[in-house]
JSON list of C-alpha atoms in Angstrom, two decimals:
[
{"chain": "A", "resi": 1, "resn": "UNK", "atom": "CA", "xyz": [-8.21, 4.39, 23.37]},
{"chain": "A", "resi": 2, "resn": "UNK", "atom": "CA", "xyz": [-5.29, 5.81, 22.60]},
{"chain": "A", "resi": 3, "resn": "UNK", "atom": "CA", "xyz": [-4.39, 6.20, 18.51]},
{"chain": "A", "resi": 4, "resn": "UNK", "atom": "CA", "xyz": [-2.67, 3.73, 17.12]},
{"chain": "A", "resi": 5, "resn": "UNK", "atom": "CA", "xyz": [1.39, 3.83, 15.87]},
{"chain": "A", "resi": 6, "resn": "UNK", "atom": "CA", "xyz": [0.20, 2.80, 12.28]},
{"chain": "A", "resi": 7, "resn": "UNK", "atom": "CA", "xyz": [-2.85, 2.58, 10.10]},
{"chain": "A", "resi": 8, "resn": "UNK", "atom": "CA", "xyz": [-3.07, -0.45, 7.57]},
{"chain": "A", "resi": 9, "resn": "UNK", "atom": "CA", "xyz": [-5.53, 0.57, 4.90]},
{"chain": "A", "resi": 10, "resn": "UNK", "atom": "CA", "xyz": [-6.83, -2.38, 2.14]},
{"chain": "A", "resi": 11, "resn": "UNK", "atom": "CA", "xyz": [-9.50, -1.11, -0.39]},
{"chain": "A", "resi": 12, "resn": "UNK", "atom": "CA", "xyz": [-10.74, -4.56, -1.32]},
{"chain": "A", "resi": 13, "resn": "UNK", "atom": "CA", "xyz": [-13.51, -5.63, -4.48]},
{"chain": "A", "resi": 14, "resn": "UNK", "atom": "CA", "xyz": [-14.47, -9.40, -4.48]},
{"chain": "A", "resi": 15, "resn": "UNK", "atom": "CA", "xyz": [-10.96, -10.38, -3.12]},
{"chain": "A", "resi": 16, "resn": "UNK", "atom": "CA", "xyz": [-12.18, -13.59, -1.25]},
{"chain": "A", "resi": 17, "resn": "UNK", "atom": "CA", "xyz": [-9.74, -16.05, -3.07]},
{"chain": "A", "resi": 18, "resn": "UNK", "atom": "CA", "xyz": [-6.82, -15.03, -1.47]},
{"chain": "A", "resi": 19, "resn": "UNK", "atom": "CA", "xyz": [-7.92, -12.35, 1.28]},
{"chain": "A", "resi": 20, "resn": "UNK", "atom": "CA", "xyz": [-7.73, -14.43, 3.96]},
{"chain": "A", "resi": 21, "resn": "UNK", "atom": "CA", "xyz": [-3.58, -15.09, 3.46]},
{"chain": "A", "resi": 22, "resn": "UNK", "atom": "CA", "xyz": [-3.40, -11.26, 3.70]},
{"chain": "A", "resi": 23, "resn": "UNK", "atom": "CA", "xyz": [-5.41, -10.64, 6.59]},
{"chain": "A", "resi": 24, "resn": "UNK", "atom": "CA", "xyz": [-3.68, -13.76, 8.51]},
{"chain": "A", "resi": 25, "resn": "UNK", "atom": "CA", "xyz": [0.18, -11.97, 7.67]},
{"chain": "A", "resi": 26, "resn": "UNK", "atom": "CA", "xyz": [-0.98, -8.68, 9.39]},
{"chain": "A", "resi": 27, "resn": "UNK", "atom": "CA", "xyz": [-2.22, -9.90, 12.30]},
{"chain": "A", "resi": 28, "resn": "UNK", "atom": "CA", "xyz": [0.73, -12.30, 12.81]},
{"chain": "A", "resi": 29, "resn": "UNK", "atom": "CA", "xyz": [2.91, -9.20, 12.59]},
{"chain": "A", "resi": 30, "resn": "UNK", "atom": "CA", "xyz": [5.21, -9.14, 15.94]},
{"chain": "A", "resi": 31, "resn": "UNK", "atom": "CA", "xyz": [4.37, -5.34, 15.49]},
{"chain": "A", "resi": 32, "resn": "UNK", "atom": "CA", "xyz": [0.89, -5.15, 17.38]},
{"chain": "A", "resi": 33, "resn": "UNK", "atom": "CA", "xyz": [0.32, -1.46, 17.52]},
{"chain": "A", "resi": 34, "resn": "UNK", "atom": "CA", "xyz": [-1.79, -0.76, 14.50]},
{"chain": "A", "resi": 35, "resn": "UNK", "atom": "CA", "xyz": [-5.26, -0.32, 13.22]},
{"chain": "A", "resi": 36, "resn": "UNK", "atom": "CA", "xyz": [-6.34, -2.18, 10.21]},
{"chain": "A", "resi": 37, "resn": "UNK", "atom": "CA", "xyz": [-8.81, -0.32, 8.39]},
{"chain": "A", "resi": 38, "resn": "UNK", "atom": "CA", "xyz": [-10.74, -2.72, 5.37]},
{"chain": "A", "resi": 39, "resn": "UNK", "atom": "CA", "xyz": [-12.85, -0.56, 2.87]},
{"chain": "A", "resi": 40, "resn": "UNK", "atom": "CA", "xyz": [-15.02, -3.42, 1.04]},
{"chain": "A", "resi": 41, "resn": "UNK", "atom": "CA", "xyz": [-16.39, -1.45, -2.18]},
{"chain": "A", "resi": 42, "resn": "UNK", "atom": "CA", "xyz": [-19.40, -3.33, -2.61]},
{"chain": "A", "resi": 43, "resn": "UNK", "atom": "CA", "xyz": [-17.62, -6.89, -2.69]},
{"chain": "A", "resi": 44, "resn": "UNK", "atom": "CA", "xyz": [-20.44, -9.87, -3.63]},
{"chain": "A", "resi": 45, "resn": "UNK", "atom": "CA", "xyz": [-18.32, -12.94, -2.85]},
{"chain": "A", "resi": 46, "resn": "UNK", "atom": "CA", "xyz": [-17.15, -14.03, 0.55]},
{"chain": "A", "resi": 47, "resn": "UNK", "atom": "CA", "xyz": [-15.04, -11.23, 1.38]},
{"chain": "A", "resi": 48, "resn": "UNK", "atom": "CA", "xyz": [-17.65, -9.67, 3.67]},
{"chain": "A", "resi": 49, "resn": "UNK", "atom": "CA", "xyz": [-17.82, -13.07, 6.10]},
{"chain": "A", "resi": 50, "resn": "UNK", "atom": "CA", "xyz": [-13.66, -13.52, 5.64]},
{"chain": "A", "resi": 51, "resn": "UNK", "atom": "CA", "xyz": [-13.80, -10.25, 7.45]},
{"chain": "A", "resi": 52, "resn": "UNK", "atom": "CA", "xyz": [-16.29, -10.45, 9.99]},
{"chain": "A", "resi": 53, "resn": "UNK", "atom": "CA", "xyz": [-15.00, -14.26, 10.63]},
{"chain": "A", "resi": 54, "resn": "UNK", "atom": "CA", "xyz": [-11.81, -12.43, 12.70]},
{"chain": "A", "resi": 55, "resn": "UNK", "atom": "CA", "xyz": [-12.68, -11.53, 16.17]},
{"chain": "A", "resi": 56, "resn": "UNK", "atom": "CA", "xyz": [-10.15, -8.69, 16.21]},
{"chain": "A", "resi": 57, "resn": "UNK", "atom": "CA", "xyz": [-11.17, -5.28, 17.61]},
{"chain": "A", "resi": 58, "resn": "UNK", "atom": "CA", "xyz": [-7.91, -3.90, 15.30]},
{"chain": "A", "resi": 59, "resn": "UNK", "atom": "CA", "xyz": [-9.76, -4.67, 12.08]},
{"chain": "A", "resi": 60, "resn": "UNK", "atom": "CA", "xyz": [-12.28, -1.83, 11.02]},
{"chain": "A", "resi": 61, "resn": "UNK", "atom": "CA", "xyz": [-14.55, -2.60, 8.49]},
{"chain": "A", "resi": 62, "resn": "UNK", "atom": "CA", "xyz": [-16.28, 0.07, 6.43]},
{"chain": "A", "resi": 63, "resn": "UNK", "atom": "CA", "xyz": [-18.90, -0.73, 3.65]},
{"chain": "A", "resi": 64, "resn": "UNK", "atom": "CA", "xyz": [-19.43, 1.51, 0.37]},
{"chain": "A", "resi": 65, "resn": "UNK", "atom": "CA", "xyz": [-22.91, 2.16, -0.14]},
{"chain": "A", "resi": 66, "resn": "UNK", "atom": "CA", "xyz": [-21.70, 2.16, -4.39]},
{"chain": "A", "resi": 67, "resn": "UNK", "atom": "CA", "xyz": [-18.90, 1.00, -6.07]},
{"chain": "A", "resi": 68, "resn": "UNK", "atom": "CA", "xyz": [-16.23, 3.67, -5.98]},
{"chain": "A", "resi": 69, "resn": "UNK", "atom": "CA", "xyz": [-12.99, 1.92, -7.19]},
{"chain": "A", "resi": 70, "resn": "UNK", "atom": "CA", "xyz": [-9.81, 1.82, -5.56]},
{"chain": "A", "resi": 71, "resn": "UNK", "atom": "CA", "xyz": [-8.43, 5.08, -5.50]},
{"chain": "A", "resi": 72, "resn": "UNK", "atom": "CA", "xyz": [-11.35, 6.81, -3.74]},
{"chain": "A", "resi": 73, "resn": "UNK", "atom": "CA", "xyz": [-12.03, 3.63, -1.26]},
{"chain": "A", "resi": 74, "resn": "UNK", "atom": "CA", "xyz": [-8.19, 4.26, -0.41]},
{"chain": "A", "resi": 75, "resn": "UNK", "atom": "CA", "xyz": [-8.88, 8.41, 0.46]},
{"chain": "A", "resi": 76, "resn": "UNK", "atom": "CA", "xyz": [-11.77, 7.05, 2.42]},
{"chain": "A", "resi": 77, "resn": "UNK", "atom": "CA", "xyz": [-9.01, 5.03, 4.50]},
{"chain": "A", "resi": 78, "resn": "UNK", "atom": "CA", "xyz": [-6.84, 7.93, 5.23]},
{"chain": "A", "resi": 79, "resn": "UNK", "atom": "CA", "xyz": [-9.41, 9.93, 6.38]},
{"chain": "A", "resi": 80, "resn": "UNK", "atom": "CA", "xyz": [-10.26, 7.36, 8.91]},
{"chain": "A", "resi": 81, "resn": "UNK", "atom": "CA", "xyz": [-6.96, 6.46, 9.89]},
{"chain": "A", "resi": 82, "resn": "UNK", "atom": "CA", "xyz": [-5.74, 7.20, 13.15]},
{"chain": "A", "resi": 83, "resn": "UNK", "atom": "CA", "xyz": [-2.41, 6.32, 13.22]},
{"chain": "A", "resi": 84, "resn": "UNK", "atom": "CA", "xyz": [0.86, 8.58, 12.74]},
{"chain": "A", "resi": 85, "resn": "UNK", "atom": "CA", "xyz": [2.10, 6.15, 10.07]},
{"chain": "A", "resi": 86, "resn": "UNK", "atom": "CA", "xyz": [0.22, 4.98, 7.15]},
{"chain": "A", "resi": 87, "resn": "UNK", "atom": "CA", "xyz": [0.88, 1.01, 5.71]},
{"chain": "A", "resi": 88, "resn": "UNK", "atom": "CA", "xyz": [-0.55, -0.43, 2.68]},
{"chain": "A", "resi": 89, "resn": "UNK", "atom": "CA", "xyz": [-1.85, -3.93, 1.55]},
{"chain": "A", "resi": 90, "resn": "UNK", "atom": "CA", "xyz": [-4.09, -5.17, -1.39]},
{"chain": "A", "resi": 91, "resn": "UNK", "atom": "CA", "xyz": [-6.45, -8.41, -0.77]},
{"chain": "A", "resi": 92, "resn": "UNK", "atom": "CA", "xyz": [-3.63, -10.58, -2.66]},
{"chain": "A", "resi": 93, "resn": "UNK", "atom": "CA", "xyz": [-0.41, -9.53, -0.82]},
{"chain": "A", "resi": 94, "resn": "UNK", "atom": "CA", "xyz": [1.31, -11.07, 2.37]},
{"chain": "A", "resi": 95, "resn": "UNK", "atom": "CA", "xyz": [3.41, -9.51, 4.57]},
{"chain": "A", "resi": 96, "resn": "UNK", "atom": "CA", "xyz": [6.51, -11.14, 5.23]},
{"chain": "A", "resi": 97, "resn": "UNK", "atom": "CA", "xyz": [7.89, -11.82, 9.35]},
{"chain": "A", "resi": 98, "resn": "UNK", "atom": "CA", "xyz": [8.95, -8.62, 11.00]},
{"chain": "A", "resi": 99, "resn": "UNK", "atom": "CA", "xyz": [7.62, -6.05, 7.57]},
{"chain": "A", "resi": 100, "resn": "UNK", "atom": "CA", "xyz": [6.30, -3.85, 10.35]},
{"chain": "A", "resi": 101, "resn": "UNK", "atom": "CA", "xyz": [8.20, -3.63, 12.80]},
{"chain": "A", "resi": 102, "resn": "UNK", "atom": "CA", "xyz": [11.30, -2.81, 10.87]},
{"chain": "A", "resi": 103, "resn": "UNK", "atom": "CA", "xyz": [10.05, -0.08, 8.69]},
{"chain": "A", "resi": 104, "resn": "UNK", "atom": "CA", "xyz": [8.42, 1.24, 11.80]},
{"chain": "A", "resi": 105, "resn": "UNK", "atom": "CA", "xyz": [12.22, 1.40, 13.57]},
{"chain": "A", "resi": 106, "resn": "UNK", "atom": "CA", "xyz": [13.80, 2.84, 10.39]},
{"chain": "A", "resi": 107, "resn": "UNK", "atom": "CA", "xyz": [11.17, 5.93, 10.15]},
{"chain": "A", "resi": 108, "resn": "UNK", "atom": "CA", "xyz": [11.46, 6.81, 13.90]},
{"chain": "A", "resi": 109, "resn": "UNK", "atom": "CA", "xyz": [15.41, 7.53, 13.37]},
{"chain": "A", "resi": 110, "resn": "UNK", "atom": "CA", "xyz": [15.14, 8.72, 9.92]},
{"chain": "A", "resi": 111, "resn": "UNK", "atom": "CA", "xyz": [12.82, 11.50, 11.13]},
{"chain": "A", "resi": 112, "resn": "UNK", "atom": "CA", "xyz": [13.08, 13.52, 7.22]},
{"chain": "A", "resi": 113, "resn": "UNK", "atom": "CA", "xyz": [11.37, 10.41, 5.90]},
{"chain": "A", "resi": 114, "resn": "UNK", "atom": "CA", "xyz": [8.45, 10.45, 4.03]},
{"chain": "A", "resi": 115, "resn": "UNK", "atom": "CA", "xyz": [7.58, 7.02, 2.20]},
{"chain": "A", "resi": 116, "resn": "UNK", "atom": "CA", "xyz": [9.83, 4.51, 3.11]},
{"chain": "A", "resi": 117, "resn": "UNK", "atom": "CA", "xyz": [9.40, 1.43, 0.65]},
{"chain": "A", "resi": 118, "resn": "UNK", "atom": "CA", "xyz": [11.23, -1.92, 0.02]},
{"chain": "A", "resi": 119, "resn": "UNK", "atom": "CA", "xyz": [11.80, -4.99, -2.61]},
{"chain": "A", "resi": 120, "resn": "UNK", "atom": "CA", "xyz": [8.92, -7.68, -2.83]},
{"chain": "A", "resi": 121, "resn": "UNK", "atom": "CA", "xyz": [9.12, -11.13, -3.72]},
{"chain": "A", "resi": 122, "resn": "UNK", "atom": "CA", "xyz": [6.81, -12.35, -6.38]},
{"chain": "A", "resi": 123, "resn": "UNK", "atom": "CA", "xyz": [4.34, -15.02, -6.26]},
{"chain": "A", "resi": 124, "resn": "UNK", "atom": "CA", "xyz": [2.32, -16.96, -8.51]},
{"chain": "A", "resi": 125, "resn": "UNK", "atom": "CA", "xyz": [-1.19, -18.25, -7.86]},
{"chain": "A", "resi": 126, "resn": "UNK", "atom": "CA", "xyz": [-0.30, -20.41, -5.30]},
{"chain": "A", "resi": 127, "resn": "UNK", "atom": "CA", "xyz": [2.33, -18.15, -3.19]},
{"chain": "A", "resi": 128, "resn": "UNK", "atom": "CA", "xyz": [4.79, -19.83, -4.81]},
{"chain": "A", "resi": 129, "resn": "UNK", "atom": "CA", "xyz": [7.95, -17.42, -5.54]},
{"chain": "A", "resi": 130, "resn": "UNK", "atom": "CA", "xyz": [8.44, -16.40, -9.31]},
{"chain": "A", "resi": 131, "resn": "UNK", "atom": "CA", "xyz": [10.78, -13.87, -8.37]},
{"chain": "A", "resi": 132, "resn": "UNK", "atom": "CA", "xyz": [12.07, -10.97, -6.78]},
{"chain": "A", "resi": 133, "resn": "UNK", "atom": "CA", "xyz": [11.12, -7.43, -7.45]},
{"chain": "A", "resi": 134, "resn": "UNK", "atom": "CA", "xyz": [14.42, -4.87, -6.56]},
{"chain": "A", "resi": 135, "resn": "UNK", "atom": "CA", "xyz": [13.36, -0.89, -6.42]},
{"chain": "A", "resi": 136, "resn": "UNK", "atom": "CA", "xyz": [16.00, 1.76, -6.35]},
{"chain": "A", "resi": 137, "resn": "UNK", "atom": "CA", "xyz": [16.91, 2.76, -2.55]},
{"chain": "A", "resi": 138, "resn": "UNK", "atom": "CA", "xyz": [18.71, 6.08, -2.88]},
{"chain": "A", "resi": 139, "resn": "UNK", "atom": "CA", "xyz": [16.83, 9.05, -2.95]},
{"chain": "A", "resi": 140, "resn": "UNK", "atom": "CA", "xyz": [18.68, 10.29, -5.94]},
{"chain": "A", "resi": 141, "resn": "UNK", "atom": "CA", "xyz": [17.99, 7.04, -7.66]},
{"chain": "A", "resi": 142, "resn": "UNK", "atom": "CA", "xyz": [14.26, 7.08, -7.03]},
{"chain": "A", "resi": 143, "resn": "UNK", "atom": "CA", "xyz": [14.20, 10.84, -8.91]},
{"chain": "A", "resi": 144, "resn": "UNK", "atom": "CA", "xyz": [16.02, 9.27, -11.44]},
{"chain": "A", "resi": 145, "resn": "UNK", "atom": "CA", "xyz": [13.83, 6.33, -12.13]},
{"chain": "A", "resi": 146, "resn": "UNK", "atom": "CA", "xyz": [10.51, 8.08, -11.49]},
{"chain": "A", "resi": 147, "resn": "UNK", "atom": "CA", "xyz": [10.88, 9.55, -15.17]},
{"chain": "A", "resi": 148, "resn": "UNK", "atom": "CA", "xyz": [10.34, 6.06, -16.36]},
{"chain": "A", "resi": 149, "resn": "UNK", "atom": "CA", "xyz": [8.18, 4.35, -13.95]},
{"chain": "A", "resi": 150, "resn": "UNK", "atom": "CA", "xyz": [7.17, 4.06, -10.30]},
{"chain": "A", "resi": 151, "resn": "UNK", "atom": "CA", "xyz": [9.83, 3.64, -8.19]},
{"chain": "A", "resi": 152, "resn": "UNK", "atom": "CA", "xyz": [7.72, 2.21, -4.81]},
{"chain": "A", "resi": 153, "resn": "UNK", "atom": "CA", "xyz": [5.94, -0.65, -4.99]},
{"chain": "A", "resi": 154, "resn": "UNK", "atom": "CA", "xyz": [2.91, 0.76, -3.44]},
{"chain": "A", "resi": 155, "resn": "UNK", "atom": "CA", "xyz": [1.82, -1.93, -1.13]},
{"chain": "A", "resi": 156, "resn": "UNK", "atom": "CA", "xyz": [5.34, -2.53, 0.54]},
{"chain": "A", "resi": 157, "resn": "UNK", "atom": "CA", "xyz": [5.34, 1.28, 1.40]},
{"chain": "A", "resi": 158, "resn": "UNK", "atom": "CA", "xyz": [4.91, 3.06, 5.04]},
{"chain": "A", "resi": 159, "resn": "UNK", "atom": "CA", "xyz": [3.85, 6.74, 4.81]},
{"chain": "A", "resi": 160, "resn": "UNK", "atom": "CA", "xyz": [4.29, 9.71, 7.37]},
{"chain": "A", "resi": 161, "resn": "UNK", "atom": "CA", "xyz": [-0.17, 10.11, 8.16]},
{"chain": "A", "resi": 162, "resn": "UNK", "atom": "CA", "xyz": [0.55, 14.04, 8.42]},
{"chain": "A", "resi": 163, "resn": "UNK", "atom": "CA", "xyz": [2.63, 14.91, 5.26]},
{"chain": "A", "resi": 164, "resn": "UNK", "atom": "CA", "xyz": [0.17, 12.45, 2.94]},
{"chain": "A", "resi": 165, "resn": "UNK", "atom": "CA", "xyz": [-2.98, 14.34, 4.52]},
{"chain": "A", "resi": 166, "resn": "UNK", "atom": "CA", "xyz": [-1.35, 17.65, 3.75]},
{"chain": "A", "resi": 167, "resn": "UNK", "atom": "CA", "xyz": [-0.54, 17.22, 0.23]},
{"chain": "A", "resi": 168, "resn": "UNK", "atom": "CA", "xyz": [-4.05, 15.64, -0.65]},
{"chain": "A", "resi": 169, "resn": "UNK", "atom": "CA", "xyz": [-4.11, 12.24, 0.16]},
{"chain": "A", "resi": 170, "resn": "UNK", "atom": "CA", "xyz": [-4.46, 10.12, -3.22]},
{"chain": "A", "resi": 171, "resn": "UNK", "atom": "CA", "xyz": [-5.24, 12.31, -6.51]},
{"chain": "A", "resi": 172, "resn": "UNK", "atom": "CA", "xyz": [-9.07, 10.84, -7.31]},
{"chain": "A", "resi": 173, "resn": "UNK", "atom": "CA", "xyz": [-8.49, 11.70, -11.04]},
{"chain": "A", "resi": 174, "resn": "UNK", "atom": "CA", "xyz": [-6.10, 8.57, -11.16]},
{"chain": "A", "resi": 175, "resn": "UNK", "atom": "CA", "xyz": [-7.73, 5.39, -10.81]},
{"chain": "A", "resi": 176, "resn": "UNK", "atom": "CA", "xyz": [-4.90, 3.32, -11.28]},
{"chain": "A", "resi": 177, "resn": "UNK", "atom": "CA", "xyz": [-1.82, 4.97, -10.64]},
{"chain": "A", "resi": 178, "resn": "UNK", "atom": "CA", "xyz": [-2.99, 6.96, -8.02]},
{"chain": "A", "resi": 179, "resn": "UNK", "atom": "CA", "xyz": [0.58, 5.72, -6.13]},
{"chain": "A", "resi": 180, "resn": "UNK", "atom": "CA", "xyz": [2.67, 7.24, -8.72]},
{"chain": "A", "resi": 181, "resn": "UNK", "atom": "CA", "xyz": [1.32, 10.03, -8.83]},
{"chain": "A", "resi": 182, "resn": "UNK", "atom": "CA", "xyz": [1.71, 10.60, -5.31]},
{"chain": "A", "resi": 183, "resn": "UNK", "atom": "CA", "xyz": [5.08, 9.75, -5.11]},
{"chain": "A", "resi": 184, "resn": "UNK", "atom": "CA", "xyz": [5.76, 12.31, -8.07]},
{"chain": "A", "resi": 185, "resn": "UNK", "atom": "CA", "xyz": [4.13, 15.11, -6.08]},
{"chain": "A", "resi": 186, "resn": "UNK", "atom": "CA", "xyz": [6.01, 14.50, -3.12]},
{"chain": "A", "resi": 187, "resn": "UNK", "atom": "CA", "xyz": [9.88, 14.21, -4.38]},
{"chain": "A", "resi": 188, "resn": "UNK", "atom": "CA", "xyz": [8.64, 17.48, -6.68]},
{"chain": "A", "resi": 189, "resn": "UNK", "atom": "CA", "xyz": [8.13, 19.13, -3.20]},
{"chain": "A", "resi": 190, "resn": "UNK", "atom": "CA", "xyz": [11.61, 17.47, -1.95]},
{"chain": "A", "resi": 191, "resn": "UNK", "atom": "CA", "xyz": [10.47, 15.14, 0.53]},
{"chain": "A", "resi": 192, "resn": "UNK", "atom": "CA", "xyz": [12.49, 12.29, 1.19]},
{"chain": "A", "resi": 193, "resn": "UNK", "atom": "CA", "xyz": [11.23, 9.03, -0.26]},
{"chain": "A", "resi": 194, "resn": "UNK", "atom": "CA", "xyz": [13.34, 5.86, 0.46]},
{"chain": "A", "resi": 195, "resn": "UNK", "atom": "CA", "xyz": [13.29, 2.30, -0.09]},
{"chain": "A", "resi": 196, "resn": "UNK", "atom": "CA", "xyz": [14.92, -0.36, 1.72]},
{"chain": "A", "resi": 197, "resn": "UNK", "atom": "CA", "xyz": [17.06, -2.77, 0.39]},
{"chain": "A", "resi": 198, "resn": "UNK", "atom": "CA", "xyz": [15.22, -5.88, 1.49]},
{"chain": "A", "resi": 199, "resn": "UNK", "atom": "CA", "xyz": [12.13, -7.93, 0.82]},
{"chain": "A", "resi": 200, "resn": "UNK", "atom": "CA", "xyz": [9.28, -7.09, 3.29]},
{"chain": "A", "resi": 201, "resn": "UNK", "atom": "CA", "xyz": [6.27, -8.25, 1.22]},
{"chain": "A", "resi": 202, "resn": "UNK", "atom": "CA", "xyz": [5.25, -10.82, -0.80]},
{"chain": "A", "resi": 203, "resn": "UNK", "atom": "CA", "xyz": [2.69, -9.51, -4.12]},
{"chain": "A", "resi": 204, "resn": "UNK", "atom": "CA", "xyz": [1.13, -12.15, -6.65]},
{"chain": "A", "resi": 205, "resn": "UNK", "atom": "CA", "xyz": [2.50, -10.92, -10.37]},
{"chain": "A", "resi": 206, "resn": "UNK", "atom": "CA", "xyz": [-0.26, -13.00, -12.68]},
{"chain": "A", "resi": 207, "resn": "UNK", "atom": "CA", "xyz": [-2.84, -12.01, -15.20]},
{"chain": "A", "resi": 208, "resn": "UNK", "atom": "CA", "xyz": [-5.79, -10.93, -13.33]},
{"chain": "A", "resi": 209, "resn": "UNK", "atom": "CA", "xyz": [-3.68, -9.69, -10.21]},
{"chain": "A", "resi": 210, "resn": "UNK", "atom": "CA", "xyz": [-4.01, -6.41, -8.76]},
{"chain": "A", "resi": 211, "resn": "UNK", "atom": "CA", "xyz": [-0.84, -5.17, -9.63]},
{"chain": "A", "resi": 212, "resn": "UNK", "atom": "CA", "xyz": [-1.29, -6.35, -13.28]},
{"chain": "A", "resi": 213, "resn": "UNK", "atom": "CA", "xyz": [-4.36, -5.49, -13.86]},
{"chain": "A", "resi": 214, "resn": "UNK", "atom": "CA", "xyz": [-4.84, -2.48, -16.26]},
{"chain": "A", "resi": 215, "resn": "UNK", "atom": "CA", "xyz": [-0.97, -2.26, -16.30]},
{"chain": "A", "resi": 216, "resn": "UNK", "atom": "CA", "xyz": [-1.00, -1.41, -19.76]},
{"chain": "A", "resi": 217, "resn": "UNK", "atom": "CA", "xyz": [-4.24, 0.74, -21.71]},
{"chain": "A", "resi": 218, "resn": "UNK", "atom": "CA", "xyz": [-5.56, 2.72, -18.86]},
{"chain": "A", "resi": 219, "resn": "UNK", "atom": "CA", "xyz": [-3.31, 2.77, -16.43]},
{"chain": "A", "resi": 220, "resn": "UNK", "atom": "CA", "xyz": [-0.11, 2.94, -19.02]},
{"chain": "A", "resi": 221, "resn": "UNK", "atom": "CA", "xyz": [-1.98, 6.91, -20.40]},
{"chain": "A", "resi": 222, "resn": "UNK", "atom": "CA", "xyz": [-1.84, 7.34, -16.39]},
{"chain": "A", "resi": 223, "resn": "UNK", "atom": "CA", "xyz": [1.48, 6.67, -16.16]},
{"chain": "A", "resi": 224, "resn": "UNK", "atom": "CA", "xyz": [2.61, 8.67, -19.35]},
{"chain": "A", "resi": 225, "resn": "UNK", "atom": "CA", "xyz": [0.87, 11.63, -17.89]},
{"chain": "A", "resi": 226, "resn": "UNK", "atom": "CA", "xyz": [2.50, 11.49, -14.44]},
{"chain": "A", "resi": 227, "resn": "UNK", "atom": "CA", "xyz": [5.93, 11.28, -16.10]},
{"chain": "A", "resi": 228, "resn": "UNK", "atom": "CA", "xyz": [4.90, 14.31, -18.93]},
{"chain": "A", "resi": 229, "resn": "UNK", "atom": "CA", "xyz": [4.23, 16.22, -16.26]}
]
């Protein structure tokens, strides 16, 4: 078979209550050409039969043998991936109508870019919208802002396979802002990173969400240490 245009990687840990709504918005994509690669690290809910309910040959599941945590389930991902592009989704996210296939037509003319990124709506336990969550789009604005913060909002983000592979894939040392820390190494090297000005995901901003959890204590000394250095 021949590789895929993009590789989806989710590193997932008992994500059963809303997995299901972010497995159902990738394959719904009007984009088709794309691997989705799930790394279950040791889940013991339902997430294991969520997955294996789908009878799609795009959807790759791979196992831990022992709890790793995100960051290294994630490496695992893009050394499996296949695909020249690399796409991003945690077990709580949605992807809105169309996510792919427009980022996927904005880096095939905008050949010098790296990480292309966009806006996400927030949700609230029930996918209702709380919100909307506007990144800085220039590339001069995303150096500017990276002193403070991430700029990318990791899982809205579609990566060049070759240039993430080069420079190390995800930085294991970093369990929880592994992104940031990427995304600092890269615009340190001058690569282009971009975000688009539009709202191509959907990402659930409670307490006890992925993308709050360990925002502050651990993951805020991450942080500090990204931007120190």
């Amino acid at each position: 078979m021949p590789a895929p245009q993009i590789s989806i990687i989710m590193a997932v840990f008992n994500g059963g209550k809303y997995l299901r709504l972010a497995i159902d918005s990738v394959i719904q994509q009007s984009f088709t050409d794309y691997e989705f690669i799930i790394i279950d690290d040791c889940s013991t809910d339902s997430t294991p039969d969520i997955i294996f309910s789908y009878r799609d040959s795009k959807i790759k599941y791979i196992r831990n043998r022992v709890n790793l945590g995100q960051t290294p389930s994630l490496n695992i991902g893009l050394k499996l991936a296949k695909g020249r592009y690399i796409a991003r989704i945690d077990a709580d996210d949605i992807y809105l109508p169309g996510k792919l296939q427009k980022q996927f037509n904005f880096m095939e003319k905008n050949n010098n870019v790296v990480v292309c990124g966009t806006n996400g709506l927030k949700i609230d336990t029930n996918a209702e919208i709380i919100g909307t969550f506007r990144v800085p789009h220039r590339s001069k604005d995303i150096f500017f802002n990276i002193f403070f913060g991430s700029p990318l909002i990791h899982v809205s983000v579609i990566m060049r396979r070759s240039i993430i592979i080069e420079n190390g894939g995800y930085d294991e040392k970093f369990p929880y802002c592994a992104d940031f820390a990427l995304w600092s190494k890269l615009i340190k090297k001058k690569y282009t990173v971009v975000n688009l000005p539009v709202a191509l995901i959907k990402f659930r901003a409670f307490e006890g969400s992925l993308g709050v959890v360990n925002k502050f204590g651990p993951s805020g000394k991450e942080a500090t240490n990204i931007i120190y250095s």
